[in-house]
Amino acid sequence: MKKFVKLSAAAMLSMALGATAVAAENIKIAFIDPLSGPFASTGINGLHQYQFAAEAMVNEKGGVLDGQNFEIVPFDNKISPKESLIQLQVAIDQGIRYIAQGNSSGVANALTDAIDKHNRRNPDSRVLFLNYAAVDPALTNDKCNFWHFRFDANADIKMDALTDVIAADQDIKKVYIIGQDYSFGKAVAAAAVKFLGEKRSDIEIVGNELHPIGKVKDFTPYSRKIVASGADAIITGNWGADMLGLGKSVIENGFDGPIFTYYAAGSGMTAAFGDSAKGRVRLISQGEINPIGSEEARQIYNAFKAKYPDGNIDQSRIFNVIGMLAKAIEQAGTADDVVAVAKQLEGMEYDSMWGGKLFMRPQDHQLIQNMHVGVHTDENIEFDYDNSGFGILTESTVEMASMDSATTCKMRRPE
Amino acid sequence: MELILVNIIDGLVTGLLLFMLSAGLTLIFSMMGVLNFAHASFYMLGAYFAYEISTYLGFWMGLLVAPLLVGVVGAGVERYGLRRVHQYGHVPELIFTFGLALLIEELVKFIWGNDQVPYQIPEILEGAAFTISSYNIPAYKVFMIFLSLIIFGGLLYVLTKTRVGMIIQAALSYPRTVEALGHNVPLVFMGVFGVGTALAGVAGVIAGPVLSTFPGMAFVLGSIVFVTIVIGGLGSLGGALCAALIIGWLTTFAKAYNVRMEDILTGIGFEKPEPLWDSAWSDLWTLTSPQIADILPYLLMVLILVFRPYGLFGKRDV
């Protein structure tokens, strides 16, 4: 009996070993984003969405090519550009060919430069940069390169759609612009001034200022200035703790107009805003959550909630990244030759389960997609955020936003 | 004009909150000579404990129970941690509290997750207490001011007028004599550490709903607390109050008004370089006060250390 146990154990062991040897190597995607510090919650939620998307959309469907699975490898960059470059090097040294990053355009600017240089010097270990959230317009304009793909709409595209809504509201006469003091905050402010000037020159911009990113403990003094300026509406690109702090503070201190934002949902924010921000906070985003874009998306969302009961799909574009990458790898017939994969991604048209068509513009690698402006509310919400009963309800849609917008990108392509 | 008054009130709230944090820290330092790096972590614990209690028993029970819990945890840390490390000197103590701060942050993340928790102010304190022209003064802020003042008064009374306070003060200067008179000095130390951390807990309970409760909240406030007690003078309660109020008003006013460096520089007779973007000084010329508001306290600390190294009211060197 004892011998039999030993024997069968040995047999099982060898079978297990054999199985791993047969299975093809995973396609690894390095996820370089903050996993500690003040912005950790944003980063970790993103990581969960990546891991879930890879499982649900690729691995459970038998993988890509001949059964290769996607594997997300997390790297903590503490939201520092310097740390990100170190992590990028570590990822490259581990043989990873796909880099996903999104939080902070400052980091993305550093990464895209580093990757461009690396790819020119090391043709044998080139990598692709899948930017899923860094929206500084420069990344697909002056600083564009062949290796960088942006799956989120850039700050200009978002502001174009957002100002459509503002321009349509005749009650808004004065606008206050406030943002975080770095490339993205400045880009948002510049875009807001530009588009408001074009669409409604009668709107007065009564304030335009930047505050230190991630360092403001109490937004009360800023709220006082905003109230004092007599603004009818606020535009902000703030995210994470800065968005929550600003939003709560202006509402508490007596501002009663709408707040137009880029990122005021999920990561505990929706729950913390709760009833106080109902009908007040508006948000520009891609992907339809309420009402949901498709039956497939509904199933995915329910499965995600079953796995992460406290999580949200607040960055549905992550699923587009995984879906489009899988499609490109299938079409290229290889995951190792990133030039072939990149050429498939260029100009790709893809039907997103979150509704609408996606088009990766080949001249600047900016994804063109439907943009939605939604409102923070608890009515008609199927999928709430933070289990709070509140969520974002789509109010208006711009189809294929900024499809024909100009770009200054002059892309150099490898032979 | 009204805006100045409103900003004075806002600065007062910020200052008093900072005072409650630094009061405990400076008390512990003056008594035990321990610079407690984990102090802001107890502030965070206060907020999270209160949030957890408030989901079952409401805000007021949280306000009552959470600081007590934090105090008990603090006393436990002193009794079973610091007291053992104490014999090895100050550096191991520092390292111990530093490690404790990291540990508490990870524990909080482990239990409550990385997200902000929806810790809300009680309904009765929602809305504005009164308005000054068009500016709302939230009722909750008024409540914060009163609570801090009550705590400051109570602390001052206990320390200067009661028997316990006398023993504490005596133990501070002549621990051996106090021990010889039959008082249990280690118990006094444990009590002081417990009360100090409980004060930080109170600050966390009342700050949590307005400054949001998340695992980074200790980190955000951690360094400014040290700045406060250095400016005020290590070990001085009055100094801590003064420094906290100065910092509160300084940062509030710097953020509330867009004072431009350009105006200051031209005001004192410098000529604006043309074109500005080409000048080596362009960064300096384009600065505005809200951008540098949060480093002003650090600047003040450096000045204090240069000209008055023992702080505003301190009696000994830093």
PDB file of N, CA, C and O in Angstrom, chain B residues 260-315:
ATOM      1  N   ARG B 260       1.520  86.747  -6.450  1.00  0.00           N
ATOM      2  CA  ARG B 260       2.462  86.310  -7.472  1.00  0.00           C
ATOM      3  C   ARG B 260       3.858  86.806  -7.152  1.00  0.00           C
ATOM      4  O   ARG B 260       4.046  87.942  -6.712  1.00  0.00           O
ATOM      5  N   MET B 261       4.833  85.935  -7.363  1.00  0.00           N
ATOM      6  CA  MET B 261       6.217  86.289  -7.106  1.00  0.00           C
ATOM      7  C   MET B 261       6.615  87.493  -7.960  1.00  0.00           C
ATOM      8  O   MET B 261       7.385  88.340  -7.548  1.00  0.00           O
ATOM      9  N   GLU B 262       6.007  87.562  -9.157  1.00  0.00           N
ATOM     10  CA  GLU B 262       6.301  88.663 -10.063  1.00  0.00           C
ATOM     11  C   GLU B 262       6.024  90.006  -9.394  1.00  0.00           C
ATOM     12  O   GLU B 262       6.843  90.932  -9.460  1.00  0.00           O
ATOM     13  N   ASP B 263       4.874  90.088  -8.697  1.00  0.00           N
ATOM     14  CA  ASP B 263       4.521  91.347  -8.051  1.00  0.00           C
ATOM     15  C   ASP B 263       5.493  91.685  -6.927  1.00  0.00           C
ATOM     16  O   ASP B 263       5.877  92.841  -6.751  1.00  0.00           O
ATOM     17  N   ILE B 264       5.877  90.638  -6.168  1.00  0.00           N
ATOM     18  CA  ILE B 264       6.802  90.876  -5.057  1.00  0.00           C
ATOM     19  C   ILE B 264       8.145  91.364  -5.589  1.00  0.00           C
ATOM     20  O   ILE B 264       8.700  92.348  -5.101  1.00  0.00           O
ATOM     21  N   LEU B 265       8.629  90.675  -6.607  1.00  0.00           N
ATOM     22  CA  LEU B 265       9.964  91.009  -7.123  1.00  0.00           C
ATOM     23  C   LEU B 265       9.987  92.406  -7.748  1.00  0.00           C
ATOM     24  O   LEU B 265      10.897  93.190  -7.494  1.00  0.00           O
ATOM     25  N   THR B 266       8.970  92.730  -8.556  1.00  0.00           N
ATOM     26  CA  THR B 266       8.955  94.074  -9.129  1.00  0.00           C
ATOM     27  C   THR B 266       8.741  95.095  -8.023  1.00  0.00           C
ATOM     28  O   THR B 266       9.263  96.207  -8.091  1.00  0.00           O
ATOM     29  N   GLY B 267       7.980  94.693  -6.992  1.00  0.00           N
ATOM     30  CA  GLY B 267       7.724  95.585  -5.872  1.00  0.00           C
ATOM     31  C   GLY B 267       9.003  95.996  -5.154  1.00  0.00           C
ATOM     32  O   GLY B 267       9.139  97.140  -4.706  1.00  0.00           O
ATOM     33  N   ILE B 268       9.961  95.065  -5.023  1.00  0.00           N
ATOM     34  CA  ILE B 268      11.198  95.423  -4.325  1.00  0.00           C
ATOM     35  C   ILE B 268      12.281  95.854  -5.314  1.00  0.00           C
ATOM     36  O   ILE B 268      13.439  95.945  -4.957  1.00  0.00           O
ATOM     37  N   GLY B 269      11.884  96.124  -6.533  1.00  0.00           N
ATOM     38  CA  GLY B 269      12.795  96.831  -7.424  1.00  0.00           C
ATOM     39  C   GLY B 269      13.552  95.989  -8.436  1.00  0.00           C
ATOM     40  O   GLY B 269      14.464  96.490  -9.088  1.00  0.00           O
ATOM     41  N   PHE B 270      13.205  94.705  -8.569  1.00  0.00           N
ATOM     42  CA  PHE B 270      13.867  93.929  -9.613  1.00  0.00           C
ATOM     43  C   PHE B 270      13.197  94.186 -10.956  1.00  0.00           C
ATOM     44  O   PHE B 270      12.004  94.482 -11.010  1.00  0.00           O
ATOM     45  N   GLU B 271      13.945  94.044 -12.013  1.00  0.00           N
ATOM     46  CA  GLU B 271      13.357  94.232 -13.334  1.00  0.00           C
ATOM     47  C   GLU B 271      12.995  92.881 -13.920  1.00  0.00           C
ATOM     48  O   GLU B 271      13.772  91.931 -13.816  1.00  0.00           O
ATOM     49  N   LYS B 272      11.814  92.807 -14.533  1.00  0.00           N
ATOM     50  CA  LYS B 272      11.365  91.544 -15.099  1.00  0.00           C
ATOM     51  C   LYS B 272      12.187  91.213 -16.350  1.00  0.00           C
ATOM     52  O   LYS B 272      12.271  92.033 -17.262  1.00  0.00           O
ATOM     53  N   PRO B 273      12.809  90.044 -16.377  1.00  0.00           N
ATOM     54  CA  PRO B 273      13.628  89.713 -17.543  1.00  0.00           C
ATOM     55  C   PRO B 273      12.757  89.489 -18.777  1.00  0.00           C
ATOM     56  O   PRO B 273      11.679  88.918 -18.683  1.00  0.00           O
ATOM     57  N   GLU B 274      13.213  89.984 -19.924  1.00  0.00           N
ATOM     58  CA  GLU B 274      12.483  89.808 -21.189  1.00  0.00           C
ATOM     59  C   GLU B 274      13.385  89.133 -22.204  1.00  0.00           C
ATOM     60  O   GLU B 274      14.536  89.544 -22.350  1.00  0.00           O
ATOM     61  N   PRO B 275      12.923  88.143 -22.955  1.00  0.00           N
ATOM     62  CA  PRO B 275      11.672  87.418 -22.722  1.00  0.00           C
ATOM     63  C   PRO B 275      11.812  86.472 -21.524  1.00  0.00           C
ATOM     64  O   PRO B 275      12.890  85.957 -21.276  1.00  0.00           O
ATOM     65  N   LEU B 276      10.703  86.260 -20.839  1.00  0.00           N
ATOM     66  CA  LEU B 276      10.748  85.532 -19.570  1.00  0.00           C
ATOM     67  C   LEU B 276      11.154  84.072 -19.749  1.00  0.00           C
ATOM     68  O   LEU B 276      11.936  83.536 -18.967  1.00  0.00           O
ATOM     69  N   TRP B 277      10.635  83.436 -20.782  1.00  0.00           N
ATOM     70  CA  TRP B 277      10.874  81.995 -20.919  1.00  0.00           C
ATOM     71  C   TRP B 277      12.346  81.695 -21.178  1.00  0.00           C
ATOM     72  O   TRP B 277      12.815  80.580 -20.964  1.00  0.00           O
ATOM     73  N   ASP B 278      13.092  82.709 -21.616  1.00  0.00           N
ATOM     74  CA  ASP B 278      14.490  82.485 -21.947  1.00  0.00           C
ATOM     75  C   ASP B 278      15.376  82.707 -20.720  1.00  0.00           C
ATOM     76  O   ASP B 278      16.564  82.382 -20.730  1.00  0.00           O
ATOM     77  N   SER B 279      14.782  83.272 -19.664  1.00  0.00           N
ATOM     78  CA  SER B 279      15.588  83.645 -18.506  1.00  0.00           C
ATOM     79  C   SER B 279      15.825  82.439 -17.590  1.00  0.00           C
ATOM     80  O   SER B 279      14.975  81.559 -17.460  1.00  0.00           O
ATOM     81  N   ALA B 280      16.992  82.432 -16.953  1.00  0.00           N
ATOM     82  CA  ALA B 280      17.302  81.354 -16.013  1.00  0.00           C
ATOM     83  C   ALA B 280      16.395  81.433 -14.791  1.00  0.00           C
ATOM     84  O   ALA B 280      16.240  80.466 -14.057  1.00  0.00           O
ATOM     85  N   TRP B 281      15.796  82.599 -14.559  1.00  0.00           N
ATOM     86  CA  TRP B 281      14.979  82.807 -13.364  1.00  0.00           C
ATOM     87  C   TRP B 281      13.493  82.660 -13.651  1.00  0.00           C
ATOM     88  O   TRP B 281      12.677  83.024 -12.817  1.00  0.00           O
ATOM     89  N   SER B 282      13.128  82.117 -14.826  1.00  0.00           N
ATOM     90  CA  SER B 282      11.712  82.127 -15.188  1.00  0.00           C
ATOM     91  C   SER B 282      10.858  81.344 -14.198  1.00  0.00           C
ATOM     92  O   SER B 282       9.726  81.724 -13.912  1.00  0.00           O
ATOM     93  N   ASP B 283      11.402  80.263 -13.649  1.00  0.00           N
ATOM     94  CA  ASP B 283      10.635  79.481 -12.669  1.00  0.00           C
ATOM     95  C   ASP B 283      10.302  80.318 -11.448  1.00  0.00           C
ATOM     96  O   ASP B 283       9.206  80.265 -10.913  1.00  0.00           O
ATOM     97  N   LEU B 284      11.278  81.098 -11.006  1.00  0.00           N
ATOM     98  CA  LEU B 284      11.072  81.936  -9.828  1.00  0.00           C
ATOM     99  C   LEU B 284      10.025  83.006 -10.117  1.00  0.00           C
ATOM    100  O   LEU B 284       9.149  83.272  -9.301  1.00  0.00           O
ATOM    101  N   TRP B 285      10.110  83.612 -11.313  1.00  0.00           N
ATOM    102  CA  TRP B 285       9.205  84.715 -11.635  1.00  0.00           C
ATOM    103  C   TRP B 285       7.770  84.258 -11.806  1.00  0.00           C
ATOM    104  O   TRP B 285       6.840  85.042 -11.615  1.00  0.00           O
ATOM    105  N   THR B 286       7.551  83.011 -12.208  1.00  0.00           N
ATOM    106  CA  THR B 286       6.181  82.571 -12.455  1.00  0.00           C
ATOM    107  C   THR B 286       5.547  81.903 -11.236  1.00  0.00           C
ATOM    108  O   THR B 286       4.427  81.437 -11.312  1.00  0.00           O
ATOM    109  N   LEU B 287       6.263  81.832 -10.100  1.00  0.00           N
ATOM    110  CA  LEU B 287       5.701  81.203  -8.892  1.00  0.00           C
ATOM    111  C   LEU B 287       4.490  81.985  -8.382  1.00  0.00           C
ATOM    112  O   LEU B 287       4.443  83.200  -8.482  1.00  0.00           O
ATOM    113  N   THR B 288       3.502  81.227  -7.850  1.00  0.00           N
ATOM    114  CA  THR B 288       2.417  81.893  -7.137  1.00  0.00           C
ATOM    115  C   THR B 288       2.334  81.280  -5.742  1.00  0.00           C
ATOM    116  O   THR B 288       2.804  80.163  -5.524  1.00  0.00           O
ATOM    117  N   SER B 289       1.709  82.003  -4.828  1.00  0.00           N
ATOM    118  CA  SER B 289       1.705  81.538  -3.437  1.00  0.00           C
ATOM    119  C   SER B 289       1.010  80.192  -3.230  1.00  0.00           C
ATOM    120  O   SER B 289       1.473  79.400  -2.412  1.00  0.00           O
ATOM    121  N   PRO B 290      -0.114  79.873  -3.939  1.00  0.00           N
ATOM    122  CA  PRO B 290      -0.704  78.545  -3.690  1.00  0.00           C
ATOM    123  C   PRO B 290       0.248  77.400  -4.025  1.00  0.00           C
ATOM    124  O   PRO B 290       0.200  76.347  -3.399  1.00  0.00           O
ATOM    125  N   GLN B 291       1.123  77.638  -5.012  1.00  0.00           N
ATOM    126  CA  GLN B 291       2.045  76.571  -5.388  1.00  0.00           C
ATOM    127  C   GLN B 291       3.033  76.255  -4.275  1.00  0.00           C
ATOM    128  O   GLN B 291       3.465  75.126  -4.123  1.00  0.00           O
ATOM    129  N   ILE B 292       3.436  77.282  -3.521  1.00  0.00           N
ATOM    130  CA  ILE B 292       4.458  77.044  -2.503  1.00  0.00           C
ATOM    131  C   ILE B 292       3.875  77.002  -1.097  1.00  0.00           C
ATOM    132  O   ILE B 292       4.604  76.869  -0.115  1.00  0.00           O
ATOM    133  N   ALA B 293       2.522  77.079  -1.003  1.00  0.00           N
ATOM    134  CA  ALA B 293       1.900  77.156   0.322  1.00  0.00           C
ATOM    135  C   ALA B 293       2.347  76.021   1.228  1.00  0.00           C
ATOM    136  O   ALA B 293       2.641  76.231   2.405  1.00  0.00           O
ATOM    137  N   ASP B 294       2.415  74.817   0.675  1.00  0.00           N
ATOM    138  CA  ASP B 294       2.685  73.671   1.540  1.00  0.00           C
ATOM    139  C   ASP B 294       4.147  73.552   1.954  1.00  0.00           C
ATOM    140  O   ASP B 294       4.473  72.772   2.854  1.00  0.00           O
ATOM    141  N   ILE B 295       5.042  74.294   1.313  1.00  0.00           N
ATOM    142  CA  ILE B 295       6.430  74.221   1.789  1.00  0.00           C
ATOM    143  C   ILE B 295       6.771  75.402   2.703  1.00  0.00           C
ATOM    144  O   ILE B 295       7.829  75.427   3.315  1.00  0.00           O
ATOM    145  N   LEU B 296       5.854  76.350   2.825  1.00  0.00           N
ATOM    146  CA  LEU B 296       6.123  77.489   3.705  1.00  0.00           C
ATOM    147  C   LEU B 296       6.414  77.073   5.148  1.00  0.00           C
ATOM    148  O   LEU B 296       7.350  77.598   5.756  1.00  0.00           O
ATOM    149  N   PRO B 297       5.646  76.116   5.732  1.00  0.00           N
ATOM    150  CA  PRO B 297       5.974  75.695   7.103  1.00  0.00           C
ATOM    151  C   PRO B 297       7.402  75.156   7.222  1.00  0.00           C
ATOM    152  O   PRO B 297       8.072  75.400   8.229  1.00  0.00           O
ATOM    153  N   TYR B 298       7.863  74.469   6.199  1.00  0.00           N
ATOM    154  CA  TYR B 298       9.217  73.906   6.258  1.00  0.00           C
ATOM    155  C   TYR B 298      10.249  75.026   6.213  1.00  0.00           C
ATOM    156  O   TYR B 298      11.269  74.993   6.892  1.00  0.00           O
ATOM    157  N   LEU B 299       9.934  76.038   5.395  1.00  0.00           N
ATOM    158  CA  LEU B 299      10.797  77.213   5.318  1.00  0.00           C
ATOM    159  C   LEU B 299      10.877  77.882   6.694  1.00  0.00           C
ATOM    160  O   LEU B 299      11.956  78.237   7.179  1.00  0.00           O
ATOM    161  N   LEU B 300       9.712  78.008   7.309  1.00  0.00           N
ATOM    162  CA  LEU B 300       9.645  78.619   8.640  1.00  0.00           C
ATOM    163  C   LEU B 300      10.470  77.802   9.626  1.00  0.00           C
ATOM    164  O   LEU B 300      11.195  78.361  10.467  1.00  0.00           O
ATOM    165  N   MET B 301      10.383  76.474   9.513  1.00  0.00           N
ATOM    166  CA  MET B 301      11.137  75.618  10.430  1.00  0.00           C
ATOM    167  C   MET B 301      12.631  75.853  10.280  1.00  0.00           C
ATOM    168  O   MET B 301      13.362  75.944  11.263  1.00  0.00           O
ATOM    169  N   VAL B 302      13.080  75.963   9.042  1.00  0.00           N
ATOM    170  CA  VAL B 302      14.510  76.195   8.814  1.00  0.00           C
ATOM    171  C   VAL B 302      14.931  77.514   9.454  1.00  0.00           C
ATOM    172  O   VAL B 302      15.946  77.598  10.152  1.00  0.00           O
ATOM    173  N   LEU B 303      14.114  78.553   9.256  1.00  0.00           N
ATOM    174  CA  LEU B 303      14.428  79.856   9.843  1.00  0.00           C
ATOM    175  C   LEU B 303      14.487  79.767  11.365  1.00  0.00           C
ATOM    176  O   LEU B 303      15.398  80.304  12.004  1.00  0.00           O
ATOM    177  N   ILE B 304      13.496  79.070  11.943  1.00  0.00           N
ATOM    178  CA  ILE B 304      13.462  78.913  13.405  1.00  0.00           C
ATOM    179  C   ILE B 304      14.720  78.191  13.879  1.00  0.00           C
ATOM    180  O   ILE B 304      15.365  78.603  14.859  1.00  0.00           O
ATOM    181  N   LEU B 305      15.097  77.133  13.178  1.00  0.00           N
ATOM    182  CA  LEU B 305      16.263  76.356  13.604  1.00  0.00           C
ATOM    183  C   LEU B 305      17.532  77.201  13.524  1.00  0.00           C
ATOM    184  O   LEU B 305      18.445  77.033  14.324  1.00  0.00           O
ATOM    185  N   VAL B 306      17.573  78.109  12.547  1.00  0.00           N
ATOM    186  CA  VAL B 306      18.760  78.952  12.417  1.00  0.00           C
ATOM    187  C   VAL B 306      18.812  79.993  13.527  1.00  0.00           C
ATOM    188  O   VAL B 306      19.836  80.179  14.181  1.00  0.00           O
ATOM    189  N   PHE B 307      17.674  80.669  13.759  1.00  0.00           N
ATOM    190  CA  PHE B 307      17.708  81.821  14.652  1.00  0.00           C
ATOM    191  C   PHE B 307      17.287  81.517  16.081  1.00  0.00           C
ATOM    192  O   PHE B 307      17.568  82.282  16.994  1.00  0.00           O
ATOM    193  N   ARG B 308      16.553  80.450  16.302  1.00  0.00           N
ATOM    194  CA  ARG B 308      16.064  80.149  17.650  1.00  0.00           C
ATOM    195  C   ARG B 308      15.940  78.642  17.770  1.00  0.00           C
ATOM    196  O   ARG B 308      14.837  78.097  17.776  1.00  0.00           O
ATOM    197  N   PRO B 309      17.078  77.963  17.884  1.00  0.00           N
ATOM    198  CA  PRO B 309      17.105  76.502  17.729  1.00  0.00           C
ATOM    199  C   PRO B 309      16.210  75.765  18.721  1.00  0.00           C
ATOM    200  O   PRO B 309      15.851  74.626  18.475  1.00  0.00           O
ATOM    201  N   TYR B 310      15.838  76.392  19.837  1.00  0.00           N
ATOM    202  CA  TYR B 310      14.984  75.687  20.797  1.00  0.00           C
ATOM    203  C   TYR B 310      13.502  75.962  20.536  1.00  0.00           C
ATOM    204  O   TYR B 310      12.659  75.649  21.363  1.00  0.00           O
ATOM    205  N   GLY B 311      13.181  76.582  19.398  1.00  0.00           N
ATOM    206  CA  GLY B 311      11.778  76.790  19.058  1.00  0.00           C
ATOM    207  C   GLY B 311      11.200  78.010  19.730  1.00  0.00           C
ATOM    208  O   GLY B 311      11.866  78.683  20.516  1.00  0.00           O
ATOM    209  N   LEU B 312       9.938  78.311  19.424  1.00  0.00           N
ATOM    210  CA  LEU B 312       9.327  79.538  19.928  1.00  0.00           C
ATOM    211  C   LEU B 312       9.261  79.555  21.456  1.00  0.00           C
ATOM    212  O   LEU B 312       9.593  80.536  22.097  1.00  0.00           O
ATOM    213  N   PHE B 313       8.807  78.446  22.042  1.00  0.00           N
ATOM    214  CA  PHE B 313       8.610  78.421  23.483  1.00  0.00           C
ATOM    215  C   PHE B 313       9.433  77.326  24.161  1.00  0.00           C
ATOM    216  O   PHE B 313       9.231  77.048  25.330  1.00  0.00           O
ATOM    217  N   GLY B 314      10.322  76.700  23.419  1.00  0.00           N
ATOM    218  CA  GLY B 314      11.040  75.561  23.972  1.00  0.00           C
ATOM    219  C   GLY B 314      12.109  76.001  24.968  1.00  0.00           C
ATOM    220  O   GLY B 314      12.566  77.142  24.955  1.00  0.00           O
ATOM    221  N   LYS B 315      12.490  75.066  25.835  1.00  0.00           N
ATOM    222  CA  LYS B 315      13.509  75.396  26.819  1.00  0.00           C
ATOM    223  C   LYS B 315      14.811  74.673  26.528  1.00  0.00           C
ATOM    224  O   LYS B 315      15.834  74.946  27.131  1.00  0.00           O
TER     225      LYS B 315
END
